[in-house]
Coordinates of C-alpha atoms in Angstrom, one line a residue:
Chain K
M1 CA 108.7 -163.5 26.1
N2 CA 110.7 -162.6 23.0
L3 CA 113.5 -164.4 21.2
R4 CA 116.1 -162.3 23.1
S5 CA 115.0 -163.6 26.5
V6 CA 114.6 -167.2 25.2
H7 CA 118.1 -167.1 23.7
A8 CA 119.6 -165.9 27.0
L9 CA 117.8 -168.7 28.8
V10 CA 118.9 -171.4 26.4
I11 CA 122.5 -170.2 26.7
L12 CA 122.3 -170.4 30.5
F13 CA 121.0 -174.0 30.2
S14 CA 123.8 -174.7 27.8
A15 CA 126.3 -173.4 30.3
A16 CA 124.7 -175.7 33.0
L17 CA 125.0 -178.6 30.6
A18 CA 128.7 -177.8 30.0
V19 CA 129.3 -178.0 33.8
L20 CA 127.4 -181.3 34.0
F21 CA 129.5 -182.6 31.1
G22 CA 132.7 -181.5 32.9
V23 CA 131.6 -183.3 36.1
W24 CA 130.8 -186.4 34.0
C25 CA 134.3 -186.2 32.4
L26 CA 135.9 -186.0 35.9
G27 CA 134.0 -189.1 36.9
L28 CA 135.2 -190.9 33.8
Y29 CA 138.8 -189.8 34.6
R30 CA 138.5 -191.2 38.2
R31 CA 137.2 -194.5 36.8
E32 CA 139.5 -195.0 33.8
D33 CA 142.3 -192.5 34.5
G34 CA 142.4 -191.2 30.9
V35 CA 144.2 -187.9 30.4
A36 CA 141.7 -187.1 27.5
S37 CA 138.8 -187.1 30.0
L38 CA 140.6 -184.7 32.3
L39 CA 141.3 -182.5 29.3
A40 CA 137.7 -182.7 28.2
A41 CA 136.6 -181.7 31.7
G42 CA 138.8 -178.6 31.5
V43 CA 137.5 -177.7 28.1
A44 CA 133.9 -178.2 29.3
F45 CA 134.4 -175.8 32.3
A46 CA 136.0 -173.3 30.0
V47 CA 133.1 -173.5 27.5
S48 CA 130.7 -173.0 30.4
F49 CA 132.5 -169.9 31.5
G50 CA 132.6 -168.7 27.9
L51 CA 128.9 -169.2 27.5
V52 CA 128.1 -167.2 30.6
V53 CA 130.4 -164.3 29.4
Y54 CA 128.7 -164.5 26.0
D55 CA 125.2 -164.4 27.6
R56 CA 126.1 -161.2 29.5
W57 CA 127.6 -159.6 26.3
F58 CA 124.5 -160.6 24.3
L59 CA 122.1 -159.1 26.8
R60 CA 124.0 -155.9 27.0
K61 CA 124.4 -155.7 23.2
T62 CA 120.7 -156.3 22.5
R63 CA 119.2 -154.2 25.2
T64 CA 117.6 -151.8 22.7
L65 CA 116.0 -154.6 20.6
Chain C
M1 CA 91.8 -159.1 3.1
D2 CA 94.9 -158.7 5.3
I3 CA 95.6 -161.0 8.2
P4 CA 95.0 -158.9 11.4
Y5 CA 97.6 -158.4 14.2
T6 CA 100.7 -159.6 12.3
V7 CA 102.6 -156.5 13.2
E8 CA 100.5 -154.5 15.6
I9 CA 99.8 -155.9 19.1
R10 CA 96.4 -157.1 20.1
R11 CA 95.1 -155.1 23.1
D12 CA 93.5 -158.2 24.8
T13 CA 96.6 -160.5 24.6
G14 CA 99.3 -157.9 24.5
L15 CA 101.0 -159.9 21.7
T16 CA 100.7 -160.4 18.0
N17 CA 98.6 -163.3 16.7
G18 CA 101.7 -165.0 15.3
K19 CA 103.4 -165.0 18.7
I20 CA 100.4 -166.4 20.5
G21 CA 100.3 -169.1 17.8
I22 CA 103.9 -170.1 18.2
W23 CA 103.7 -170.2 22.0
L24 CA 100.6 -172.4 21.8
F25 CA 102.3 -174.7 19.4
L26 CA 105.4 -174.8 21.6
A27 CA 103.2 -175.7 24.6
S28 CA 101.8 -178.7 22.7
E29 CA 105.4 -179.7 21.8
V30 CA 106.4 -179.5 25.5
M31 CA 103.5 -181.9 26.2
L32 CA 104.7 -184.3 23.5
F33 CA 108.3 -184.4 24.6
G34 CA 107.3 -184.3 28.3
A35 CA 105.2 -187.4 27.8
L36 CA 108.2 -189.2 26.2
F37 CA 110.6 -188.1 28.9
A38 CA 108.0 -189.3 31.5
S39 CA 107.9 -192.7 29.7
Y40 CA 111.7 -192.9 29.8
I41 CA 111.7 -192.2 33.6
L42 CA 109.0 -194.8 34.2
I43 CA 110.6 -197.5 32.0
R44 CA 114.0 -196.8 33.5
S45 CA 112.9 -196.8 37.1
G46 CA 111.0 -200.0 36.6
A47 CA 113.8 -201.9 34.9
P48 CA 115.9 -204.3 37.0
T49 CA 119.0 -203.3 35.0
W50 CA 119.7 -200.3 32.7
P51 CA 122.7 -199.9 30.4
R52 CA 124.9 -196.8 30.8
G53 CA 124.4 -194.6 27.8
D54 CA 128.1 -194.0 27.2
T55 CA 128.8 -197.8 26.9
I56 CA 126.4 -198.0 23.9
L57 CA 126.3 -194.5 22.4
N58 CA 129.0 -192.3 20.9
V59 CA 129.5 -189.5 23.4
P60 CA 132.2 -187.5 21.5
L61 CA 129.9 -187.3 18.4
A62 CA 126.9 -186.3 20.5
T63 CA 129.1 -183.6 22.2
F64 CA 130.1 -182.3 18.8
N65 CA 126.4 -182.2 17.8
T66 CA 125.6 -180.3 21.0
L67 CA 128.1 -177.7 20.2
V68 CA 126.7 -177.5 16.6
L69 CA 123.2 -176.9 17.9
I70 CA 124.2 -174.3 20.5
S71 CA 126.2 -172.5 17.7
S72 CA 123.1 -172.6 15.5
S73 CA 121.0 -170.9 18.2
V74 CA 123.6 -168.1 18.3
T75 CA 123.5 -167.6 14.5
M76 CA 119.6 -167.8 14.6
V77 CA 119.3 -165.0 17.1
M78 CA 121.9 -163.0 15.2
A79 CA 119.8 -163.4 12.0
W80 CA 116.8 -162.0 13.8
S81 CA 118.9 -159.2 15.4
S82 CA 120.2 -158.3 11.9
L83 CA 116.6 -157.8 10.7
M84 CA 115.8 -155.7 13.8
R85 CA 118.7 -153.4 12.7
G86 CA 117.5 -153.4 9.1
R87 CA 120.5 -155.3 7.8
F88 CA 119.0 -157.8 5.3
G89 CA 122.4 -158.9 3.9
T90 CA 123.7 -159.9 7.3
F91 CA 120.5 -161.8 8.0
R92 CA 121.0 -163.9 4.9
I93 CA 124.5 -164.9 6.0
Y94 CA 123.4 -165.8 9.6
M95 CA 120.3 -167.6 8.4
G96 CA 122.3 -169.5 5.8
T97 CA 124.8 -170.5 8.5
T98 CA 121.9 -171.7 10.8
I99 CA 120.6 -173.9 8.0
L100 CA 124.1 -175.3 7.3
L101 CA 124.6 -176.1 11.0
G102 CA 121.3 -177.9 11.0
C103 CA 122.6 -180.0 8.0
V104 CA 125.8 -180.8 9.9
F105 CA 123.7 -182.0 12.9
L106 CA 121.6 -184.3 10.7
V107 CA 124.6 -185.7 8.8
V108 CA 126.4 -186.5 12.2
K109 CA 123.2 -188.2 13.4
Y110 CA 123.0 -190.2 10.2
F111 CA 126.5 -191.6 10.8
E112 CA 125.6 -192.3 14.4
Y113 CA 122.4 -194.2 13.4
S114 CA 124.3 -196.1 10.6
H115 CA 126.9 -197.2 13.1
K116 CA 124.2 -198.5 15.4
F117 CA 122.5 -200.4 12.6
H118 CA 125.8 -201.8 11.5
D119 CA 126.4 -203.2 15.0
D120 CA 122.9 -204.8 14.9
L121 CA 121.5 -202.3 17.4
F122 CA 117.9 -201.6 16.6
P123 CA 114.9 -200.1 18.4
S124 CA 113.7 -203.6 19.0
T125 CA 117.0 -204.7 20.7
N126 CA 116.1 -203.4 24.1
N127 CA 114.1 -200.7 26.0
F128 CA 117.0 -198.3 26.1
L129 CA 117.5 -198.3 22.4
A130 CA 113.8 -198.1 21.8
I131 CA 113.5 -194.9 23.8
Y132 CA 116.8 -193.6 22.3
F133 CA 115.7 -194.0 18.7
T134 CA 112.2 -192.6 19.5
L135 CA 113.4 -189.5 21.3
T136 CA 116.3 -188.7 19.0
G137 CA 114.3 -189.6 15.9
L138 CA 111.5 -187.3 16.8
H139 CA 114.0 -184.6 17.7
M140 CA 115.7 -185.1 14.3
L141 CA 112.3 -184.6 12.6
H142 CA 112.0 -181.3 14.5
V143 CA 115.4 -180.2 13.4
F144 CA 114.5 -181.0 9.8
G145 CA 111.2 -179.1 10.1
G146 CA 113.0 -176.1 11.5
M147 CA 115.5 -176.2 8.6
V148 CA 112.6 -176.3 6.1
V149 CA 111.0 -173.2 7.7
N150 CA 114.4 -171.4 7.9
A151 CA 115.2 -172.2 4.3
Y152 CA 111.9 -170.8 3.3
F153 CA 112.7 -167.5 5.0
W154 CA 116.2 -167.5 3.6
G155 CA 114.8 -168.1 0.1
P156 CA 111.3 -167.5 -1.3
G157 CA 109.8 -166.1 1.9
A158 CA 112.4 -163.3 2.1
K159 CA 110.5 -161.3 -0.5
L160 CA 108.1 -160.2 2.3
W161 CA 111.0 -158.1 3.6
K162 CA 110.5 -155.7 0.6
T163 CA 106.8 -155.1 1.2
N164 CA 106.4 -155.6 5.0
P165 CA 109.8 -155.7 6.9
R166 CA 108.2 -155.8 10.3
W167 CA 106.0 -158.7 9.5
F168 CA 108.9 -160.6 8.1
T169 CA 111.0 -159.9 11.2
N170 CA 108.2 -161.2 13.4
R171 CA 108.0 -164.4 11.3
V172 CA 111.8 -164.9 11.6
E173 CA 111.4 -164.4 15.4
H174 CA 108.8 -167.1 15.5
A175 CA 111.0 -169.5 13.6
G176 CA 113.8 -168.6 16.0
L177 CA 111.6 -169.5 19.0
F178 CA 110.9 -172.9 17.5
W179 CA 114.6 -173.4 16.7
H180 CA 115.5 -172.5 20.3
F181 CA 112.9 -175.0 21.6
V182 CA 114.5 -177.7 19.4
D183 CA 117.9 -176.8 20.9
L184 CA 116.5 -176.9 24.5
V185 CA 115.1 -180.4 23.9
W186 CA 118.6 -181.5 22.8
I187 CA 120.1 -179.9 25.9
F188 CA 117.9 -182.2 28.0
L189 CA 118.2 -185.2 25.7
F190 CA 122.0 -185.3 25.6
P191 CA 122.6 -185.8 29.4
T192 CA 119.5 -188.0 29.8
L193 CA 120.5 -190.5 27.1
Y194 CA 124.3 -190.2 26.8
L195 CA 125.6 -189.3 30.3
L196 CA 123.2 -190.5 33.0

């Protein structure tokens, strides 16, 4: 397993973590009703989506390495 | 005498010696952190009460640090990818950024620790803090170790690029594998300690 595959895997785990963080923020919003938590959840889901897009771009870009 | 199989692949393992070495090392690291995670689960499941991480720890700071480490794994892989394409100048920029991001992580962690000590929260305060300081402290040592190796390849170790670029690229890849392992440990540490 080379660095390219490991990197792709780590980014996938990061995307999963961002989703988990988003869900945690939503839970916090339900408990404390802070708008900042709702905003943070939105940003976390967006980051997760961005990481998946980056992962696909990275794998395509480094296919020949 | 030259070290064998630094660039060419061994027929019996299908890998270079350096790559076998780094994977064996990472396997031992998995056992080390695995044992500590197992201890955490055992202590937590056996405790009558357990504090929620976000009531004691600073989640926004840790979230920022998570982003810093993920970014550093991107710059690390870009540094290696630059060498694979023969662009040494770009490698230097990406590797320098990786080292800088590692510094940012450690500085943020220093402020987090200082704040805890200021609030009289020490490893001896309770089991949660004992495991928090043990796991994050060990992780910090790994970040520091990775930074030292990366700084060596950015600085004095880079002269190998002139004499044996493929060997140098392999060495940077091995450093990158370690750096990604350190990132992965944090990806598990962050939700375990701060969120759950």
